[in-house]
mmCIF file of C-alpha atoms in Angstrom:
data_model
loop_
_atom_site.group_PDB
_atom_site.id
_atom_site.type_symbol
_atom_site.label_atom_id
_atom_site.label_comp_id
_atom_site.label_asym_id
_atom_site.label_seq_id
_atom_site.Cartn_x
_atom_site.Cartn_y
_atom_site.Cartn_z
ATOM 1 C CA UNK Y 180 11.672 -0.517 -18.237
ATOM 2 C CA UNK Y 181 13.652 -1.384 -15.781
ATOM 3 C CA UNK Y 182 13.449 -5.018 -13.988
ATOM 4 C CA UNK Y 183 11.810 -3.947 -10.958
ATOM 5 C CA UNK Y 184 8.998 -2.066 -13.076
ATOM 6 C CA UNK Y 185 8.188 -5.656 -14.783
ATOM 7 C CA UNK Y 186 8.338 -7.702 -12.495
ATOM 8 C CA UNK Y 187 5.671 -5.339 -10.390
ATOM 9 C CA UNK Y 188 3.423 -4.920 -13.561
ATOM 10 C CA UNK Y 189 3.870 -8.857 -14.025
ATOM 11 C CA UNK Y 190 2.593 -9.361 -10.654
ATOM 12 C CA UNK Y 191 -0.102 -7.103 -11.247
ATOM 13 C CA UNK Y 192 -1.629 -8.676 -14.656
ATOM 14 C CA UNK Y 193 -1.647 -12.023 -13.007
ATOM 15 C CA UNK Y 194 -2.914 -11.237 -9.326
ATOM 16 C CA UNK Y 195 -5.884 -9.536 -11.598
ATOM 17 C CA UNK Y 196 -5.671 -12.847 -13.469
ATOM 18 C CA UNK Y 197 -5.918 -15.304 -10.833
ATOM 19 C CA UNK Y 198 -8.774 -13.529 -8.564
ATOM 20 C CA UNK Y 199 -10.503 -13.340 -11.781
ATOM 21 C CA UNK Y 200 -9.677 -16.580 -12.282
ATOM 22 C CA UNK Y 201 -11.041 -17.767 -8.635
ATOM 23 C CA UNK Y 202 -12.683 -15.136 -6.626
ATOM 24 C CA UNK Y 203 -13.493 -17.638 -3.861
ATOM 25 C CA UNK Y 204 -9.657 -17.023 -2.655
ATOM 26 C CA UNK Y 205 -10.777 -14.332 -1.446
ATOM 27 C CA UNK Y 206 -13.291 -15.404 0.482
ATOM 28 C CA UNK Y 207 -10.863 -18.187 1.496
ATOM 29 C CA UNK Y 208 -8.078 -15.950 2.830
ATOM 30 C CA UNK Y 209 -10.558 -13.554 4.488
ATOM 31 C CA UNK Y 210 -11.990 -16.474 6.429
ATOM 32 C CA UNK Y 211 -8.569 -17.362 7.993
ATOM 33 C CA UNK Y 212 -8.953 -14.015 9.716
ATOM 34 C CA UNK Y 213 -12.529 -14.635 11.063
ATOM 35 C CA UNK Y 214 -13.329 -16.180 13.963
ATOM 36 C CA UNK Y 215 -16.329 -16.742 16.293
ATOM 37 C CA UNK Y 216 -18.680 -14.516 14.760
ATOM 38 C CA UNK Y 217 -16.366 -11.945 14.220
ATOM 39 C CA UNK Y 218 -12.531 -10.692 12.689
ATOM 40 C CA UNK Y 219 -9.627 -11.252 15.109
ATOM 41 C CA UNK Y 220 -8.497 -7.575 14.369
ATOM 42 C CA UNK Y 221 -10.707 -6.075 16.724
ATOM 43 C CA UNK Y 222 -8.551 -6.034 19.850
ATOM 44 C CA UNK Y 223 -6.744 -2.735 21.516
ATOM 45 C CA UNK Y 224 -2.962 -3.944 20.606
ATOM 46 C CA UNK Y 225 -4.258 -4.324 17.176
ATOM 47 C CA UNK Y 226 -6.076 -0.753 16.892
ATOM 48 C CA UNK Y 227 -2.801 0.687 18.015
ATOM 49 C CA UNK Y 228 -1.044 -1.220 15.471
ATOM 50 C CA UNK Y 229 -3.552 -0.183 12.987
ATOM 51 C CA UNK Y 230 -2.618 3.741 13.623
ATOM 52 C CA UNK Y 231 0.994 2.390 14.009
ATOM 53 C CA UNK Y 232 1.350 1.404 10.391
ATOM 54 C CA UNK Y 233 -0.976 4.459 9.310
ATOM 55 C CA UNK Y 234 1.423 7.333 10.634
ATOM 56 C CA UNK Y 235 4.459 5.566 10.499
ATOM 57 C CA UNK Y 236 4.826 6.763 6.700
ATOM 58 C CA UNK Y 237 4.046 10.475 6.981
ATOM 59 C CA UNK Y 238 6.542 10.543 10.123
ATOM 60 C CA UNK Y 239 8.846 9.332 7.880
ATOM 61 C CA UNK Y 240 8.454 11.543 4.875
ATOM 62 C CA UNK Y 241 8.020 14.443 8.155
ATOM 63 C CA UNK Y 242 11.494 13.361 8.829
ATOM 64 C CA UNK Y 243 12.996 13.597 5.772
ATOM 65 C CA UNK Y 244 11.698 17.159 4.613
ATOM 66 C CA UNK Y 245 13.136 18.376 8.247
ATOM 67 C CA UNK Y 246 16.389 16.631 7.331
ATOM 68 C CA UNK Y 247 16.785 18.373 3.489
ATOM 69 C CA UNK Y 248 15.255 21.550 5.254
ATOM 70 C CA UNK Y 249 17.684 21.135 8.053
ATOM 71 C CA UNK Y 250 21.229 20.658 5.674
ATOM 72 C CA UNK Y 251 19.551 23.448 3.060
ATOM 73 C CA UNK Y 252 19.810 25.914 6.328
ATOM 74 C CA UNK Y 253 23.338 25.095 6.801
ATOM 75 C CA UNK Y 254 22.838 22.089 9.490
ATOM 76 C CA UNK Y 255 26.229 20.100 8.798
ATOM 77 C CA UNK Y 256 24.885 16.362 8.503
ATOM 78 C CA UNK Y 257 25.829 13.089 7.334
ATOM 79 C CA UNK Y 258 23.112 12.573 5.381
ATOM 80 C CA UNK Y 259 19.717 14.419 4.145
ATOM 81 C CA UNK Y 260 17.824 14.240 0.854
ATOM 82 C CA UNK Y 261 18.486 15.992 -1.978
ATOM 83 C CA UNK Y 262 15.226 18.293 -3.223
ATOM 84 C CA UNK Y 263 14.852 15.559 -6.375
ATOM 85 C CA UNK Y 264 14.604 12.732 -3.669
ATOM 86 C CA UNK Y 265 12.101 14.984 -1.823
ATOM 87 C CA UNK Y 266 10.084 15.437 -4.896
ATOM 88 C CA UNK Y 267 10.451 11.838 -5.547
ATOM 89 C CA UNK Y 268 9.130 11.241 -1.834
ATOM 90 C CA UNK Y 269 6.112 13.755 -2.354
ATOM 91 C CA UNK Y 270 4.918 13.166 -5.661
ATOM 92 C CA UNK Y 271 4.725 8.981 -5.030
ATOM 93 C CA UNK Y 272 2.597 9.132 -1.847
ATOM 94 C CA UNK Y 273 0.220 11.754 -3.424
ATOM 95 C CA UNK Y 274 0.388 10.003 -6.682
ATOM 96 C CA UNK Y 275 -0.162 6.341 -5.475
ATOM 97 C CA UNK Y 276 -1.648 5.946 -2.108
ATOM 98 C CA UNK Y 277 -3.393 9.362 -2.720
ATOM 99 C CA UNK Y 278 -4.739 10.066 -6.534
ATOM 100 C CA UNK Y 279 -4.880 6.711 -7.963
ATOM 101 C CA UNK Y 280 -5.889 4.670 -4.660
ATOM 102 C CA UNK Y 281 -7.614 6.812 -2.596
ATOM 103 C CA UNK Y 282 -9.364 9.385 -4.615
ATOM 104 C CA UNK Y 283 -9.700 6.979 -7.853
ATOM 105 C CA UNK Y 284 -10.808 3.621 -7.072
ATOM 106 C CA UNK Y 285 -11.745 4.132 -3.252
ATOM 107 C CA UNK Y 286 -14.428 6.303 -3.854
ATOM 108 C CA UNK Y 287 -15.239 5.329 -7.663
ATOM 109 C CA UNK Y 288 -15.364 0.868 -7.103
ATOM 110 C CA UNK Y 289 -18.074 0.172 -5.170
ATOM 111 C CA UNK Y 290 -17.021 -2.976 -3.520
ATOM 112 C CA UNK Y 291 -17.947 -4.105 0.080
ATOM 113 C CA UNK Y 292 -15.386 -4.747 2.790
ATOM 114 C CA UNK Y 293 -14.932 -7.997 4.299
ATOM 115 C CA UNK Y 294 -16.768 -7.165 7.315
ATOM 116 C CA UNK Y 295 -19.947 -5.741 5.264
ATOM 117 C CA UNK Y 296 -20.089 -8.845 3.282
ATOM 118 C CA UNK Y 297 -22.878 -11.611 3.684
ATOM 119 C CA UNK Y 298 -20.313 -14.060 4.280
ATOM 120 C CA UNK Y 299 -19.081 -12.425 7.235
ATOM 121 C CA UNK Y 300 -22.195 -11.353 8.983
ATOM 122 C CA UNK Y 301 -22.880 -8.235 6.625
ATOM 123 C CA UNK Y 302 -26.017 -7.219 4.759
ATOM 124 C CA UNK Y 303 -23.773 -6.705 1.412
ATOM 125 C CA UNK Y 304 -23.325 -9.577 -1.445
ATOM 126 C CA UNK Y 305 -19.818 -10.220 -2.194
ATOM 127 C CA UNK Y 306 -18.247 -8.836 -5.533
ATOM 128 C CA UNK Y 307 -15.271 -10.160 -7.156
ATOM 129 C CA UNK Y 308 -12.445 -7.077 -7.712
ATOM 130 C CA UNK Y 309 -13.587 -6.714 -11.100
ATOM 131 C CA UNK Y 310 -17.312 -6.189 -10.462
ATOM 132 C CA UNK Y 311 -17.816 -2.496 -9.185
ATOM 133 C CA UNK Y 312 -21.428 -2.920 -8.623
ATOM 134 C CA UNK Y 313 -21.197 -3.276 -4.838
ATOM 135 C CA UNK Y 314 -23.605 -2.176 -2.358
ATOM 136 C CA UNK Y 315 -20.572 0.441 -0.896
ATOM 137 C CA UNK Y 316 -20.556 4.334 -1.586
ATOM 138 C CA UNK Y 317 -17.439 5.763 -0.640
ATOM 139 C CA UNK Y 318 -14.411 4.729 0.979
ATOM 140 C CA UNK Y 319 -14.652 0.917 0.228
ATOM 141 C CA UNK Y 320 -12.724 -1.900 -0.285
ATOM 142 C CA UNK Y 321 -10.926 -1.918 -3.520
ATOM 143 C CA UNK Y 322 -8.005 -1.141 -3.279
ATOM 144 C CA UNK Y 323 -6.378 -0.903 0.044
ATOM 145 C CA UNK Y 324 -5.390 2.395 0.649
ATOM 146 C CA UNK Y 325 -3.190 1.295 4.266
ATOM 147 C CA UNK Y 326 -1.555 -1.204 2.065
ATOM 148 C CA UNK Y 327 -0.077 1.150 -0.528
ATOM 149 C CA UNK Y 328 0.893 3.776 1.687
ATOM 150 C CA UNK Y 329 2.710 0.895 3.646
ATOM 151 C CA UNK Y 330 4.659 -0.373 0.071
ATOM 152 C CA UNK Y 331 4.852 3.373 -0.303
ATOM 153 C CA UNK Y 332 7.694 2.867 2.400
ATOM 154 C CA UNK Y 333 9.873 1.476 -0.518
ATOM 155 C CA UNK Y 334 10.279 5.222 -1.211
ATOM 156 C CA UNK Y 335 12.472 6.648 1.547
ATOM 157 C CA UNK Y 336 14.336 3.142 1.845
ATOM 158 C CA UNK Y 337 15.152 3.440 -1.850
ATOM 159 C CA UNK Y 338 16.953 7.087 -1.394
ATOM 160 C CA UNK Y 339 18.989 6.207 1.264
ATOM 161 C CA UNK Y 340 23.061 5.919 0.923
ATOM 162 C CA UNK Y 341 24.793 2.738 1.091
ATOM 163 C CA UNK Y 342 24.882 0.153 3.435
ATOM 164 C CA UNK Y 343 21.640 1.241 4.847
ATOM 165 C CA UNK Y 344 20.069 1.242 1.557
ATOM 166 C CA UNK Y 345 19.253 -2.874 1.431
ATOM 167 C CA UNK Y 346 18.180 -3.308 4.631
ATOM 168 C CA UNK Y 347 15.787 -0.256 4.485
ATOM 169 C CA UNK Y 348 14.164 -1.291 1.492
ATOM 170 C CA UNK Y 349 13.844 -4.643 3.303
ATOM 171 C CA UNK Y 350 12.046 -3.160 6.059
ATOM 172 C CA UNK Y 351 10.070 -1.705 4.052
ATOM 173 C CA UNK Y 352 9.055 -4.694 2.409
ATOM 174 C CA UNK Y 353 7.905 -5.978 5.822
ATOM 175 C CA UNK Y 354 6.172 -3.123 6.871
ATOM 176 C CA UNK Y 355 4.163 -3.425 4.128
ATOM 177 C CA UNK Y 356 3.233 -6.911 4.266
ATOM 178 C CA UNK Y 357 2.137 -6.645 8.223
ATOM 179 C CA UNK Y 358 -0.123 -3.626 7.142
ATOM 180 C CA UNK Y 359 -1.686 -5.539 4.798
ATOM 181 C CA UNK Y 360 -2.404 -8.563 6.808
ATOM 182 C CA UNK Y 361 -3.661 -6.179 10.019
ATOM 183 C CA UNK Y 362 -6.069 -4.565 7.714
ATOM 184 C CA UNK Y 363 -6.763 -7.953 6.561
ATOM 185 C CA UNK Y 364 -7.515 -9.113 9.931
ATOM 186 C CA UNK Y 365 -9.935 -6.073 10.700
ATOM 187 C CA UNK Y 366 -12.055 -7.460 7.746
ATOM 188 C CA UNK Y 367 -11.406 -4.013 6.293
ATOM 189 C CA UNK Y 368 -9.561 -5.410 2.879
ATOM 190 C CA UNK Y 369 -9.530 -8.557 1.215
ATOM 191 C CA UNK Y 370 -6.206 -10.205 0.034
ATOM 192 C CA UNK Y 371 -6.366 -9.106 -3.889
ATOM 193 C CA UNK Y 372 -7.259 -5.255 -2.557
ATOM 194 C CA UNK Y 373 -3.907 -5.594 -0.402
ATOM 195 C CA UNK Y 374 -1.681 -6.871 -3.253
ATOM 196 C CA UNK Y 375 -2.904 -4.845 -5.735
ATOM 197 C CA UNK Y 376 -2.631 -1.166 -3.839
ATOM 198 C CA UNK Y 377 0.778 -2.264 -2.363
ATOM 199 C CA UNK Y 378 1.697 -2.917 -5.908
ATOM 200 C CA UNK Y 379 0.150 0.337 -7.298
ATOM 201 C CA UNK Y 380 2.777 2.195 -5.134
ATOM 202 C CA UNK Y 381 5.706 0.088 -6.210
ATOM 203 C CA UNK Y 382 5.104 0.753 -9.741
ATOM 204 C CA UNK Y 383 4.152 4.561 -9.373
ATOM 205 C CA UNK Y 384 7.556 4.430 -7.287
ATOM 206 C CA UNK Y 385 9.836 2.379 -9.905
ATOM 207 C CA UNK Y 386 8.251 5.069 -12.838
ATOM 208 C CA UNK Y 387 8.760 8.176 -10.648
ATOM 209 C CA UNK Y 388 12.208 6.405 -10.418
ATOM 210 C CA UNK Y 389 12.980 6.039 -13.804
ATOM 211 C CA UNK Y 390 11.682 9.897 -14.730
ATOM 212 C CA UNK Y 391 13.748 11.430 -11.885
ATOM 213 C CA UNK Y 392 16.653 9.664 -12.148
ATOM 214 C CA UNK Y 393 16.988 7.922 -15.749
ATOM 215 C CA UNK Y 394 20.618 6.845 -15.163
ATOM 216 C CA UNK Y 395 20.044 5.124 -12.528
ATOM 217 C CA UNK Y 396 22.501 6.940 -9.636
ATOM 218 C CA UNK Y 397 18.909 7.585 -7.069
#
């Protein structure tokens, strides 16, 4: 395993831990987002920045597969993925944000949002992350799914040349962090849902990594 990968499943088995722990953080963090009556997200700058931070990644991976398409047609260009970063690009946003996130504990853990919540003005009870015996059907609030596509940014930062490389991946980092905390203050995730599908896609990412590439020269 290589560092990355356990320091991400670390931070996994004791965000799990501690929310088990204390569910009322939850609750705690969630209220710093509500305010008179309502969540702060609701706002037209913030909707925009909501669809912002939802595109941004499929523009991206867009980007690159006209970039390797582009140099595989003869384009001369500084730089363009190879096909195993494109399959690396591919295979962790459909395997992250999209099988295990979206289409496995989305639709499959039936706890309520935020905003559906009792404490918030809802007509659901609130259910720790381990308790899938919410009042929500589909589509609900563990984990985020905007949060691990926005980790899943990690991705195309991680297979870019040298110098850009570091500050990509720091980007990235960012990018992910302000999704999370705008879905947060739309009352649409709670804080353990964000951590734990950002960090879904950073291990699916470090594994894909490690498969792809098992000398390390991504």
């Amino acid at each position: 395993m290589t560092r990355a990968l356990i320091v991400y499943v670390a931070l996994t088995a004791l965000t799990l831990a501690v929310f088990a722990r204390w569910p009322g953080l939850d609750l705690a963090v969630a209220h710093l987002f509500y305010d008179h009556g309502g969540f702060i997200g609701n706002e037209s700058f913030e909707r925009f920045g909501r669809d912002f931070f939802r595109v941004t990644p499929f523009v991206v991976l867009a980007l690159y597969a006209g970039l390797w398409l582009a140099k595989r047609r003869g384009v001369a260009l500084k730089w363009a993925p190879s096909g195993r970063a494109m399959i690396f690009l591919i295979a962790t946003i459909a395997i992250g944000p999209g099988l295990i996130v979206n289409l496995g504990f989305k639709d499959h853990w039936h706890r309520p949002r935020p905003v559906h919540t009792q404490e918030f003005g809802g007509p659901d009870a609130f259910r720790p992350w381990y308790d899938d015996r919410g009042a929500c059907k589909m589509n609900c609030s563990f984990v985020s799914g905007e949060a691990a596509t926005g980790f899943w940014m990690v991705a195309p930062a991680s297979v870019l040349p040298p110098p850009w490389r570091t500050p990509a991946i720091v980007a990235a980092f960012v990018f992910g962090v302000c999704s999370s905390l705008l879905r947060m203050a739309f009352g649409g995730h709670f804080l353990s849902d964000v951590l734990l599908g950002g960090l879904i896609s950073l291990i699916v990412i470090e594994i894909a990594r490690r498969l792809l590439w098992p000398r390390g020269d991504a």
